[in-house]
CSV table of C-alpha atoms and ligand atoms in Angstrom, one decimal:
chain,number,residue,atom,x,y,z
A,1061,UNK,CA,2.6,1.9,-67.4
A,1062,UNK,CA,-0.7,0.0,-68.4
A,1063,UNK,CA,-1.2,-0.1,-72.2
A,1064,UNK,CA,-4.5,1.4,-73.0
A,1065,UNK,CA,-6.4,-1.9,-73.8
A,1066,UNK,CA,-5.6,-2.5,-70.2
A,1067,UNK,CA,-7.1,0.5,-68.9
A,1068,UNK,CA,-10.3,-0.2,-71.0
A,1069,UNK,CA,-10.6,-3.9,-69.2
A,1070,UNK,CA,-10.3,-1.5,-65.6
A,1071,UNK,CA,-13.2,0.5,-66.4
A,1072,UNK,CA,-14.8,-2.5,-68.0
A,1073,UNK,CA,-14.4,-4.0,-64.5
A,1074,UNK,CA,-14.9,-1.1,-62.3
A,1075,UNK,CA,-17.5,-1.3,-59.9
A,1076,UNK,CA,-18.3,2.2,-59.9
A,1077,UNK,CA,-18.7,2.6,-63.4
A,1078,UNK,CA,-22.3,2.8,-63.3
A,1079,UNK,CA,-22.0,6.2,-61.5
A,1080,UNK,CA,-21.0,8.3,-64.2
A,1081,UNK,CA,-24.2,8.6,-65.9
A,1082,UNK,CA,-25.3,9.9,-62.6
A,1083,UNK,CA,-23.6,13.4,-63.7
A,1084,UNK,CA,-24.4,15.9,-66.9
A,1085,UNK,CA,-20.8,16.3,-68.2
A,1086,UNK,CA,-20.3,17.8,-71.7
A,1087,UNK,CA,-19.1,15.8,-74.8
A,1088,UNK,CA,-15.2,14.7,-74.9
A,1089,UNK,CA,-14.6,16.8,-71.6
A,1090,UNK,CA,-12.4,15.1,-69.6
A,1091,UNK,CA,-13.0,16.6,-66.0
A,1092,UNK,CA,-10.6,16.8,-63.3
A,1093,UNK,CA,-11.9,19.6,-61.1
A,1094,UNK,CA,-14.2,18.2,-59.1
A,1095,UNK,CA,-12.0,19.1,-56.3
A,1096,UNK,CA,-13.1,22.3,-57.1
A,1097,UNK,CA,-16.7,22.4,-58.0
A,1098,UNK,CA,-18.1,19.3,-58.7
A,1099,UNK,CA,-20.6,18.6,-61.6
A,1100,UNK,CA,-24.5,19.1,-62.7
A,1101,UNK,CA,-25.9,15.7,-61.3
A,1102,UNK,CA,-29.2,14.9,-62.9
A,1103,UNK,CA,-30.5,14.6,-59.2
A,1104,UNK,CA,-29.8,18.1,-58.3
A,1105,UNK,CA,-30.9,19.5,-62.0
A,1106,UNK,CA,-34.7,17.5,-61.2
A,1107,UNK,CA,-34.0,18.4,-57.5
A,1108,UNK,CA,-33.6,22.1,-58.1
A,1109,UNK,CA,-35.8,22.1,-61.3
A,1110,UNK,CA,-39.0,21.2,-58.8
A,1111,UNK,CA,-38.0,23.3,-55.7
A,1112,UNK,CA,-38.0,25.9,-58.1
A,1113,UNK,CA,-41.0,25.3,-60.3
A,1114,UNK,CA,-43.1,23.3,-57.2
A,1115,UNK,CA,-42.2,24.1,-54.1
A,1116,UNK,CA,-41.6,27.6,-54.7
A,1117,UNK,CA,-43.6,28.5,-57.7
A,1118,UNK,CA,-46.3,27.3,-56.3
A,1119,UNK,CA,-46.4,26.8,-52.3
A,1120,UNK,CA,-44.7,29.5,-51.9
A,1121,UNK,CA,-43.9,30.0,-47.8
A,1122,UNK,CA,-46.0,27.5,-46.8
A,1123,UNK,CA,-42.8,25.3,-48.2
A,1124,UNK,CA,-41.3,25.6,-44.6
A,1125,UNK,CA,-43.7,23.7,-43.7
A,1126,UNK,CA,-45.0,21.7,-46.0
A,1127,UNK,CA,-41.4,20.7,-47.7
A,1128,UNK,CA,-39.9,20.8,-44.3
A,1129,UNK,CA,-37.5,23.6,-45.5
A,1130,UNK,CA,-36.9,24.4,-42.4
A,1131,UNK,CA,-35.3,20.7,-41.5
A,1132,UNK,CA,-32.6,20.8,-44.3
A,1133,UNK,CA,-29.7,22.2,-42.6
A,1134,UNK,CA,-30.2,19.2,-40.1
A,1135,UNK,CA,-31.1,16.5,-42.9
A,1136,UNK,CA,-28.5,17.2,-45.0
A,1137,UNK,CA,-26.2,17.4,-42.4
A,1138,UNK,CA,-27.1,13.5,-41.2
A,1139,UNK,CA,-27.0,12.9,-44.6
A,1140,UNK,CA,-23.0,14.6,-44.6
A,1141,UNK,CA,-22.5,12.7,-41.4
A,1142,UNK,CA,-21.6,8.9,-42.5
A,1143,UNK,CA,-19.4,10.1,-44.8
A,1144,UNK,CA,-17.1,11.8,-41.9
A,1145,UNK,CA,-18.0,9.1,-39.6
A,1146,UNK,CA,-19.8,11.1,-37.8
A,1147,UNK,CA,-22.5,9.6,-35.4
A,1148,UNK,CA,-26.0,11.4,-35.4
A,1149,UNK,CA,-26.8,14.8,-33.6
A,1150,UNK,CA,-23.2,16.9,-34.5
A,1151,UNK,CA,-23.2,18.0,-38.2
A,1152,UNK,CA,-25.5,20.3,-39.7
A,1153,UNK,CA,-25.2,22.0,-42.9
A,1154,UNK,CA,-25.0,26.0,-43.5
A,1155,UNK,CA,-23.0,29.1,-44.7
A,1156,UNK,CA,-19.3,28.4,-46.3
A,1157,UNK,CA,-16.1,27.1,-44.4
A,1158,UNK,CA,-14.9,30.7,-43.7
A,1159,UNK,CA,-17.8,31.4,-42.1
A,1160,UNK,CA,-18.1,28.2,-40.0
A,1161,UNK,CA,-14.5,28.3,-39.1
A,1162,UNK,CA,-15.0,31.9,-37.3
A,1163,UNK,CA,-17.9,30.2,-35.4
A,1164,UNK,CA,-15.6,27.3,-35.0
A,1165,UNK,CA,-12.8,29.2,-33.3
A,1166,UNK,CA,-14.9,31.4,-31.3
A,1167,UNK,CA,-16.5,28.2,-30.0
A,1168,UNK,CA,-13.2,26.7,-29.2
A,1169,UNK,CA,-11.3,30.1,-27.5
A,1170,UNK,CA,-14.3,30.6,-25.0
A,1171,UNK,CA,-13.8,26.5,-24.1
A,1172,UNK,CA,-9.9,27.5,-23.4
A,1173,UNK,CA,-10.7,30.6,-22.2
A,1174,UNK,CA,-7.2,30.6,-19.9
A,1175,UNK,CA,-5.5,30.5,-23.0
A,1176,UNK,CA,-4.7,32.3,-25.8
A,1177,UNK,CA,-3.1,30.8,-28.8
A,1178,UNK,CA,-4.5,29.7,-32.1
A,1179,UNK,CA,-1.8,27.9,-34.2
A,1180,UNK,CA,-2.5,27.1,-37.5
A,1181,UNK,CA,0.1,26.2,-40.6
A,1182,UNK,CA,1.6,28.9,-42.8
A,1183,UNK,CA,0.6,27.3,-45.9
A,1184,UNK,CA,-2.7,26.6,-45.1
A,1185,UNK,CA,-5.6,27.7,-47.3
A,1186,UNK,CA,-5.5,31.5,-47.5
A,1187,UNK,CA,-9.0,31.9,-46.1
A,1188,UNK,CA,-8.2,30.0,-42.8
A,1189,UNK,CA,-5.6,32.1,-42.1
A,1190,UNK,CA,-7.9,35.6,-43.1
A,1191,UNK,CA,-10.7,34.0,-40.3
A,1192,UNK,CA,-8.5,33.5,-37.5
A,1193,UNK,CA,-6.4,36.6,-38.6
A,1194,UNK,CA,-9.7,38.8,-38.6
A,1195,UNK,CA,-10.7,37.7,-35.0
A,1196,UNK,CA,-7.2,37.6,-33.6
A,1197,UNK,CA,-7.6,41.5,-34.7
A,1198,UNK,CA,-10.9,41.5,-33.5
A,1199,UNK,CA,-10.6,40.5,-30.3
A,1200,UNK,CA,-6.8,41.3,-29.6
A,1201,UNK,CA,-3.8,39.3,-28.4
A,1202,UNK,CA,-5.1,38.6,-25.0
A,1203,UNK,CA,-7.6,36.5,-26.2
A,1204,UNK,CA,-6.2,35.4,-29.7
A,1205,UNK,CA,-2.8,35.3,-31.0
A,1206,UNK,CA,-2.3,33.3,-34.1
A,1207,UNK,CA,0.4,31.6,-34.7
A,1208,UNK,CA,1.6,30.3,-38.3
A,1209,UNK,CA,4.0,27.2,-38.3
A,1210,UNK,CA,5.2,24.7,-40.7
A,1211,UNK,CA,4.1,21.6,-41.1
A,1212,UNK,CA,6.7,19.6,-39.4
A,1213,UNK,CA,6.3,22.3,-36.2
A,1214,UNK,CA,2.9,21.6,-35.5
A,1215,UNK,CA,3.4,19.3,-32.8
A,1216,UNK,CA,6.2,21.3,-31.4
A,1217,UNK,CA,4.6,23.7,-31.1
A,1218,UNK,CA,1.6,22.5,-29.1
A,1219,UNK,CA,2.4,24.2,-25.3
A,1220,UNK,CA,0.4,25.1,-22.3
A,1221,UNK,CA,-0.2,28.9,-23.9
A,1222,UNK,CA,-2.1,26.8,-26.9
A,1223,UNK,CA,-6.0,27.0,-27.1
A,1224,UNK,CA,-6.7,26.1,-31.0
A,1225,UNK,CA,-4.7,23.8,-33.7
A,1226,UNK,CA,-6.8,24.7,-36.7
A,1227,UNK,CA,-5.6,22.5,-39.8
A,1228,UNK,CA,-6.5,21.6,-43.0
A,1229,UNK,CA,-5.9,18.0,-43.8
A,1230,UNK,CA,-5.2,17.7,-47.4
A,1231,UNK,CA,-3.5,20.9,-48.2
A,1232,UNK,CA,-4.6,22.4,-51.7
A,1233,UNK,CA,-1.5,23.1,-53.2
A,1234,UNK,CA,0.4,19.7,-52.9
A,1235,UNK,CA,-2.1,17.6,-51.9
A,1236,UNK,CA,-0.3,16.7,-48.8
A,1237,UNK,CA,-2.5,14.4,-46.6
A,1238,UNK,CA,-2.3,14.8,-42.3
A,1239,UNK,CA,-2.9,12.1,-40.0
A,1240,UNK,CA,-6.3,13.2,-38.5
A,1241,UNK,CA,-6.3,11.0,-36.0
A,1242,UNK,CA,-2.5,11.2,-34.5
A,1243,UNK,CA,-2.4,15.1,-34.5
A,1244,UNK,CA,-5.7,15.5,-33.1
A,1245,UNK,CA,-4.7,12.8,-30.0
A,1246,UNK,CA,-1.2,15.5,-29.7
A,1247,UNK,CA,-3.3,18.6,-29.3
A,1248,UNK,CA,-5.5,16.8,-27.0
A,1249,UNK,CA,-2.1,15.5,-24.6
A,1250,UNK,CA,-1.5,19.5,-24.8
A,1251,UNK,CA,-5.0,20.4,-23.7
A,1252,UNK,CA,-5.2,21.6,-27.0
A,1253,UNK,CA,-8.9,21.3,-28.8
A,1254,UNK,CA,-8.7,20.6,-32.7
A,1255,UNK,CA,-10.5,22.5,-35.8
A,1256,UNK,CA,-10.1,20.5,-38.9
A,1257,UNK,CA,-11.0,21.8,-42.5
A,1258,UNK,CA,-12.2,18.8,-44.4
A,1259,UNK,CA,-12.6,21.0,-47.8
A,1260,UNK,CA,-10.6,18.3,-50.0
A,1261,UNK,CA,-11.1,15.3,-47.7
A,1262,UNK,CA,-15.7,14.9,-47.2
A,1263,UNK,CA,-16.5,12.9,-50.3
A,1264,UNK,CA,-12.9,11.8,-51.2
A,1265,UNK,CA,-10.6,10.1,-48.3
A,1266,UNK,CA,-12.1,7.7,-45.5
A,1267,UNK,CA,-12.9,9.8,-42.3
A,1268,UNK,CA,-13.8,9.1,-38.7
A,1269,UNK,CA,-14.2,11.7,-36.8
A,1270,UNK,CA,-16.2,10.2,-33.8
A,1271,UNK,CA,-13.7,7.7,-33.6
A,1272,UNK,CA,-10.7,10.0,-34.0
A,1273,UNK,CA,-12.0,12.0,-31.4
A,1274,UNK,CA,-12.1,15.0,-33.4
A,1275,UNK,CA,-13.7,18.4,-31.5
A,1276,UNK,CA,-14.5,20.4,-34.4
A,1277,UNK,CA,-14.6,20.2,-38.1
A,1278,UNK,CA,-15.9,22.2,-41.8
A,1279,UNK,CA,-16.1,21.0,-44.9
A,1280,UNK,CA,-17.2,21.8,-48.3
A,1281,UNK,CA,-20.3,20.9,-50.3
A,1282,UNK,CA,-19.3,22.2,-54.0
A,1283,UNK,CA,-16.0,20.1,-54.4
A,1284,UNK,CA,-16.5,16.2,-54.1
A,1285,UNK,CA,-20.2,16.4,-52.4
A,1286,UNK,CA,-21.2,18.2,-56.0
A,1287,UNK,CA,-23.8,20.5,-54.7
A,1288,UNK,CA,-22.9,23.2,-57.4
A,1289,UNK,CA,-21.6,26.3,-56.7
A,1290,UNK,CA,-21.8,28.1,-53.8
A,1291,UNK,CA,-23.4,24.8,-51.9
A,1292,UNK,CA,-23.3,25.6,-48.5
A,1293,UNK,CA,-20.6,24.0,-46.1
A,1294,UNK,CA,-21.0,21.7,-42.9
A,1295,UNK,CA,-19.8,22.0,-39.5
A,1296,UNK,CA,-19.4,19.4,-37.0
A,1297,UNK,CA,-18.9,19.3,-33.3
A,1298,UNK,CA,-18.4,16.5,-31.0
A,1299,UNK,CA,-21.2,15.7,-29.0
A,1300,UNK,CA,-19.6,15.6,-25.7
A,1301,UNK,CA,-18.4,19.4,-26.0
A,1302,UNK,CA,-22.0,20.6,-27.4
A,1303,UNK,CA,-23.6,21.7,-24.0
A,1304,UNK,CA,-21.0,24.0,-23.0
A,1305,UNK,CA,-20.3,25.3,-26.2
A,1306,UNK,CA,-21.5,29.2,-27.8
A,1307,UNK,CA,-20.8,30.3,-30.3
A,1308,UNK,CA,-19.9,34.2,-32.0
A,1309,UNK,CA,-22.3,34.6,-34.7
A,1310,UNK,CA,-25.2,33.7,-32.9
A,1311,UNK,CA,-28.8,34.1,-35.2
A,1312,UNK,CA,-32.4,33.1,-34.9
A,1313,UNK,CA,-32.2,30.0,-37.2
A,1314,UNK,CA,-29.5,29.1,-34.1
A,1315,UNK,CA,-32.1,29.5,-31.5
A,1316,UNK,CA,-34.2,27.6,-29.4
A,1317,UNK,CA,-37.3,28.9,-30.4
A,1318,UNK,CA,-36.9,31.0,-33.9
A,1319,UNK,CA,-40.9,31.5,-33.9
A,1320,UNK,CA,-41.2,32.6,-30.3
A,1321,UNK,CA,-39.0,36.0,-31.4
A,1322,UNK,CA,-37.7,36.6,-28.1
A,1323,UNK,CA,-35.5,39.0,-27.7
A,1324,UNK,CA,-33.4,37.0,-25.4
A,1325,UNK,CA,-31.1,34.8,-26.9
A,1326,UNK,CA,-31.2,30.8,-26.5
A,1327,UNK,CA,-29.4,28.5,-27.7
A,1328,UNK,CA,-30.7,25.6,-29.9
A,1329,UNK,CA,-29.8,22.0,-29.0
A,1330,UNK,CA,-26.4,20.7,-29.4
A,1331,UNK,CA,-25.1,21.6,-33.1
A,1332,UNK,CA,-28.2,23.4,-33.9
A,1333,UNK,CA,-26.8,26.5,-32.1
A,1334,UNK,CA,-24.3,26.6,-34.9
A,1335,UNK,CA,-26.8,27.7,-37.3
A,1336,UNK,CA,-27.2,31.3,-38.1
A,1337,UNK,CA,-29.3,32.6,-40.5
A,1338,UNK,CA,-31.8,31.8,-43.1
A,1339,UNK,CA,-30.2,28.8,-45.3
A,1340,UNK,CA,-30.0,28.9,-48.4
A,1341,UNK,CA,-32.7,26.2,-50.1
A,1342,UNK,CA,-31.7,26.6,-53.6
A,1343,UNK,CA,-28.4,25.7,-53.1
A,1344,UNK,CA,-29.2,23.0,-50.0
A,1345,UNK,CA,-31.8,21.2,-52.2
A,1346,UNK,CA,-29.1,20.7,-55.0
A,1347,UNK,CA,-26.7,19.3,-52.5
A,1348,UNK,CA,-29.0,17.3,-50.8
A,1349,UNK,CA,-30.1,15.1,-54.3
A,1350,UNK,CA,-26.2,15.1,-54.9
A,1351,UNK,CA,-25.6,13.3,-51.5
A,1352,UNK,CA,-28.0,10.8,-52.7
A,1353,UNK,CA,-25.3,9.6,-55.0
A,1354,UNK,CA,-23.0,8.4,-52.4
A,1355,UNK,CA,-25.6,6.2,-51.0
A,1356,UNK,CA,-24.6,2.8,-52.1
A,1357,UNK,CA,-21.3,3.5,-52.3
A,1358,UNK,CA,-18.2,3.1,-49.3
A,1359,UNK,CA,-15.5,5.6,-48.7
A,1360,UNK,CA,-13.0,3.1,-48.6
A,1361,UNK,CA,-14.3,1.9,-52.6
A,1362,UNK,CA,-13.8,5.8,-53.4
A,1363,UNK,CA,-10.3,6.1,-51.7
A,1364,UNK,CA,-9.2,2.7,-53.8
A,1365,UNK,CA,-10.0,4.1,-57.1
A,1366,UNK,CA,-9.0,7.5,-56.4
A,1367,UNK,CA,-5.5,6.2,-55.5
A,1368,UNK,CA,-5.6,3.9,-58.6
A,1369,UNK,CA,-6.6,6.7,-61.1
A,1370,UNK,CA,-3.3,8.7,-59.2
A,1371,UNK,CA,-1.2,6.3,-59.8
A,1372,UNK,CA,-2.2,5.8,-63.3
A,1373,UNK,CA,-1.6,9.6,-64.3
A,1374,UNK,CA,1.5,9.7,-62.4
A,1375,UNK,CA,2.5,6.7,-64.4
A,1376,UNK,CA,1.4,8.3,-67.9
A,1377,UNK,CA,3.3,11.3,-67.4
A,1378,UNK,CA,6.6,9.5,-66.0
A,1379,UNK,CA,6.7,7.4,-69.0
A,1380,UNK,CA,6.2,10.6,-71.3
A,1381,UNK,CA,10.0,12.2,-72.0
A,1382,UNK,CA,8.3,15.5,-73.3
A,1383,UNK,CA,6.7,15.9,-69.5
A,1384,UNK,CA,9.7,15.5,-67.8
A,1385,UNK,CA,9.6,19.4,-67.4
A,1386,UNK,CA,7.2,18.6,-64.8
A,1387,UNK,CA,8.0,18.5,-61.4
A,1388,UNK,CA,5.3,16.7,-59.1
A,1389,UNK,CA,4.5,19.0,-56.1
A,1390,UNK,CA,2.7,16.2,-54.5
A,1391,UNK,CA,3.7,13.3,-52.4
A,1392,UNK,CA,5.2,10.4,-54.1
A,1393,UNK,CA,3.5,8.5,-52.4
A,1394,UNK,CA,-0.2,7.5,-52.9
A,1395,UNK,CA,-1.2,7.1,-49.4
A,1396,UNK,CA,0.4,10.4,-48.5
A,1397,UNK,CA,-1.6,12.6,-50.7
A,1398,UNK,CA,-5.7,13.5,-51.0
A,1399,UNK,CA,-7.4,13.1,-54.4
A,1400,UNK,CA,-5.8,14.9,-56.0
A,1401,UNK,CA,-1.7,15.3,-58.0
A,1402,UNK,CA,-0.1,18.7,-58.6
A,1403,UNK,CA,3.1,19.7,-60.4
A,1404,UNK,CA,4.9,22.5,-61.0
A,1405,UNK,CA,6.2,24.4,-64.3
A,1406,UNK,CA,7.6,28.4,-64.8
A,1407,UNK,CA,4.1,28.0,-67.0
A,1408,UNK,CA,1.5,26.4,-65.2
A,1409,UNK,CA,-0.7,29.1,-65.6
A,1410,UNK,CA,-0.7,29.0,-69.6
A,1411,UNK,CA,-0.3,25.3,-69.5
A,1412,UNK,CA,-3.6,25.1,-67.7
A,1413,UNK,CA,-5.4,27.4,-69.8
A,1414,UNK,CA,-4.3,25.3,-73.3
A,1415,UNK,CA,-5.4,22.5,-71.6
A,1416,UNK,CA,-8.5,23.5,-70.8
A,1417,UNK,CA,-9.1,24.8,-74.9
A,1418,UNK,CA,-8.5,21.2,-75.8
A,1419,UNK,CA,-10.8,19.9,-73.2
A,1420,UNK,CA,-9.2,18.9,-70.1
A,1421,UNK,CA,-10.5,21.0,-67.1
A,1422,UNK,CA,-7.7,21.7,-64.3
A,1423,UNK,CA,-6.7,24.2,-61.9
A,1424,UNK,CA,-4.0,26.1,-61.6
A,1425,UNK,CA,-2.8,27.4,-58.4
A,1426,UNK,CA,-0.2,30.1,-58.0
A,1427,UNK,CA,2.4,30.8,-57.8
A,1428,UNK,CA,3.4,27.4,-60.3
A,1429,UNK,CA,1.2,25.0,-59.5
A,1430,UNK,CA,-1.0,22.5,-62.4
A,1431,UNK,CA,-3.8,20.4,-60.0
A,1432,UNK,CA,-5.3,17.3,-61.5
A,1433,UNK,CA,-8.4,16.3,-59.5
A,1434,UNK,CA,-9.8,12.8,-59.8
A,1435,UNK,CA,-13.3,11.7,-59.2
A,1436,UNK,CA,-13.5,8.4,-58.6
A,1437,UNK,CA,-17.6,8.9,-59.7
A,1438,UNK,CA,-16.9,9.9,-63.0
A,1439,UNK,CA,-13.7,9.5,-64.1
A,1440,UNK,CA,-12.6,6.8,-65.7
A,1441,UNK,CA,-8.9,5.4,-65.9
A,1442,UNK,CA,-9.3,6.0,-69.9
A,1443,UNK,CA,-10.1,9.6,-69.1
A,1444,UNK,CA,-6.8,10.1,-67.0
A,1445,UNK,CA,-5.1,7.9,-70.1
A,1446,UNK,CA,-6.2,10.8,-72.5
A,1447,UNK,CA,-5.6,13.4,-70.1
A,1448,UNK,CA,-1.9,13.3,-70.3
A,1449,UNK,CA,-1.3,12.2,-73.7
A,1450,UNK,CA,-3.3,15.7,-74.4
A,1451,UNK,CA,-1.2,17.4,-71.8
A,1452,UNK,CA,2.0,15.9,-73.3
A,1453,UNK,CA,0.9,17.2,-76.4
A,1454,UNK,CA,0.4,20.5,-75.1
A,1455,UNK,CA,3.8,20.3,-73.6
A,1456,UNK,CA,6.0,19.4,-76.2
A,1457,UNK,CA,3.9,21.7,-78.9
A,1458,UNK,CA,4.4,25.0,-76.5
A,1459,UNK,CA,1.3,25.6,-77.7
A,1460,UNK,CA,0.6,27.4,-74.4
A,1461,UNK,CA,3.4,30.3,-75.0
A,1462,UNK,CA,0.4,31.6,-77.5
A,1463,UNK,CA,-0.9,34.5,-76.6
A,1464,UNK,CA,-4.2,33.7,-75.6
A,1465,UNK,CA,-3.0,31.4,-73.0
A,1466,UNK,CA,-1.0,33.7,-70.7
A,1467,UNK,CA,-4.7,36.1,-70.2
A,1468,UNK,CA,-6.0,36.0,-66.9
A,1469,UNK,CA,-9.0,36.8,-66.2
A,1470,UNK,CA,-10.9,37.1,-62.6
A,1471,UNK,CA,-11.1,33.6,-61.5
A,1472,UNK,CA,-7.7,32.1,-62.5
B,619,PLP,C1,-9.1,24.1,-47.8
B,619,PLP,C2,-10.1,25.1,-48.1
B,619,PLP,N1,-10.7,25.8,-47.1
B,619,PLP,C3,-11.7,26.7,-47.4
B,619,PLP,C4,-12.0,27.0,-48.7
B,619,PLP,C5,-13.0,28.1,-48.9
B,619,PLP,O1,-14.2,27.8,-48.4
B,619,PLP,P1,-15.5,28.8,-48.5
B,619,PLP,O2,-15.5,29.4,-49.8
B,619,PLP,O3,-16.7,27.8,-48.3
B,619,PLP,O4,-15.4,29.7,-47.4
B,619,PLP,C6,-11.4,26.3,-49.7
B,619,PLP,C7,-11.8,26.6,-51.1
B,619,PLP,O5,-11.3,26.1,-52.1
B,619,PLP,C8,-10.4,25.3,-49.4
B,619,PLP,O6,-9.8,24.7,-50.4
C-alpha cells in the first residue's frame, strides 16, 4: 500500500488535477457517487442559470429558434458521440434509458421480424428487464419472448429462434465489465442484432462502438456525463441499419417535418426518428455545458486513473485488519471491472448510511451490496486514502448498528 506522502506526490503529478475545480463539491465531502449522479459543474450552474434567466425569461419561444433549442437533442448527441466512438449522424440525446431501450427493442424485433426471442441476463439492471418484460407482455410470445440467462450462458444461448441480446456492460452490482466487442461479433455469427446499455460505461471506460460494430446502444447523462438529475439519456444506432429501421414510440419531434403537422407519420432522417417528444432544455442545457468538460481530455487518460484510484482503495482496505469483514463483490481484477468497487457485508445498508454522516457519499445496493464510485475528474487518490481510513473507522467502531443508521427512507 502507498504511504500517504506518496499519494500526495500522485495527485501532485496528476494530469487531471486541474479538473476538479471544474465541479461545486461541498467542504470535506469526499464523493464517490458519481456513478450515480454526478456533480453541480460550474458550467451547467452558469449554463442553466442563463437558459433560465435569458433564454427563457426573456425570449421566451422564440428560443427555438433563436437558441436553436430545437437542435440540442442532435448537438448534444455529437457532442456524446466521441466519447462512445461513435462516428457522426447515429446518437442523439432524449428521454431516459428505459424509455430508449423500449424504442431500442422495438426497432430491433421489427429488423428480425422471423424471430422471436429477446435474451437478456438475469442480473441485469432491474429496469432492462421491466422494458423488455412490458413489451414481451405487450406484444405476446409470438413476437417477443424474453429470455433471462446468466452470464456465462449468453453465448450459448444465441440460436436461430434469437432476435435481440440486450446487455448491460458493466453490471451495477459487481461492477463486472463485458467484452463489447467479442459478444457483439457472437450475436452477429447467430444473426443476432445487439442492444447495449452503456449506463456505467459513457464517460468512464474507452468505447468504440462504430468499430465494434455495435447495432444499438443507451446510455446515461446523470452518472459520469454529470448532467444533474434527471439529464436525459442517449441512444445510438449504427448507421448502416438507420434506413430500414422504425421505431414504437413514434412522435412529432421524431418526424420529418414537425411544423408541417401532418397527420401522416414520416420518419425523420436516420437517428432523428428516434426522437419522440418535446426534450427537455432545462435538463439538456445542463448536460450539454457538463460535456464540455470532457473536451480536452481522452477516455483512455480517464480509464488509467480510474483503474489507479481502484487499485488504491482496494489496497487501503486489504491492508486494514478491521475491514477484513468485507468481502469484495467486484472483480479482482482491474481490467475486469467498470469504475467502480463493491463489497458485501450482513450491514451494508447501515454501513453506507454512517458513512455518508461522516462525509463519504456511497451507494448501497441491495440485497448486501456497499458501491464506491470513482471519478477520475474529481477525485483525488488522497480522497480514496481518506475514504477508507473513515470507513475502517466506521467499521471497527460499529458505529453503524446505531439506530439511526438502519432507517430507510424512499431512495435507499
Ligand atoms: C444499467 C442501468 N440501466 C438503466 C438505468 C436507469 O435508467 P433511466 O432511469 O434513465 O431509465 C440505470 C440507473 O441507474 C442503470 O444503472
Amino acid at each position: 500500500m502507498l504511504a500517504p506522502a506518496a499519494l500526495r506526490a500522485l495527485d501532485a503529478n496528476d494530469p487531471l488535477r486541474d479538473k476538479r475545480q471544474e465541479f461545486i463539491l461541498p467542504e470535506d465531502t469526499i464523493y464517490l457517487d458519481g456513478n450515480s449522479l454526478g456533480p453541480l459543474s460550474k458550467r451547467a450552474q452558469t449554463r442553466v442559470a442563463s437558459v433560465v434567466t435569458q433564454e427563457w425569461g426573456d425570449d421566451l419561444i422564440a428560443s427555438w429558434n433563436k437558441h436553436s433549442w430545437i437542435d440540442l437533442p442532435t448537438r448534444v448527441g455529437e457532442k456524446i458521440a466521441p466519447l462512445i466512438g461513435a462516428s457522426p449522424g447515429q446518437t442523439v440525446c432524449c428521454d431516459s434509458i428505459s424509455i430508449n431501450l423500449y424504442k431500442l427493442l422495438g426497432a430491433a424485433l421489427n429488423l428480425r421480424a422471423d424471430r422471436s426471442v429477446v435474451i437478456t441476463q438475469a442480473d441485469n439492471f432491474p429496469t432492462d428487464i421491466y422494458v423488455a418484460d412490458g413489451l414481451s407482455r405487450f406484444l405476446g410470445d409470438r413476437k417477443c419472448r424474453l429470455k433471462s440467462v446468466e452470464a456465462k450462458d449468453i453465448i450459448a444461448s444465441l440460436d436461430e429462434t434469437v432476435a435481440v441480446l440486450m446487455l448491460t456492460q458493466v453490471n451495477f452490482r459487481s461492477g463486472a465489465v463485458h467484452d463489447i466487442e467479442a459478444i457483439t461479433r457472437r450475436a452477429h455469427d447467430a444473426g443476432v442484432l445487439v442492444v447495449w446499455d452503456l449506463a456505467h460505461s459513457a464517460g468512464a471506460l474507452p468505447l468504440a462502438m462504430d468499430d465494434w460494430a455495435v447495432d444499438f446502444a443507451v446510455g446515461c447523462g446523470y452518472k459520469y456525463l454529470n448532467g444533474g438529475p434527471g439529464a436525459p439519456a442517449f441512444v445510438y444506432v449504427a448507421e448502416r441499419l438507420q434506413e430500414d429501421v422504425s421505431q414504437p414510440l413514434s412522435g412529432w419531434m421524431g418526424h420529418a417535418k414537425p411544423f408541417a403537422f401532418s397527420h401522416d407519420y414520416m420518419p425523420g432522417q436516420g437517428v432523428q426518428r428516434f426522437l419522440t417528444g418535446t426534450p427537455n432544455i432545462l435538463s439538456m442545457a445542463s448536460l450539454d455545458a457538463a460535456l464540455d468538460i470532457f473536451a480536452d481530455v481522452s477516455m483512455p487518460q480517464i480509464r488509467e486513473k480510474s483503474i489507479a484510484l481502484g487499485e488504491t482503495f482496494a489496497d487501503c482496505v486489504n491492508a486494514k485488519d478491521a475491514l477484513t469483514e468485507l468481502k469484495l463483490a467486484s472483480p479482482q481484477d482491474s481490467q475486469q471491472r467498470g469504475s467502480q468497487l463493491s463489497y458485501s457485508h450482513p450491514q451494508a445498508f447501515a454501513i453506507a448510511q454512517a458513512l455518508i454522516a461522516h462525509k463519504v457519499i456511497v451507494d448501497f445496493r441491495a440485497p448486501d451490496i456497499v458501491r464506491f464510485g470513482f471519478t477520475p475528474l474529481y477525485t483525488s487518490y488522497t480522497d480514496v486514502w481518506q475514504a477508507v481510513e473513515k470507513l475502517a473507522e466506521v467499521v471497527r467502531s460499529k458505529v453503524y448498528l446505531q439506530d439511526k443508521y438502519q432507517q430507510r427512507s424512499k431512495v435507499t
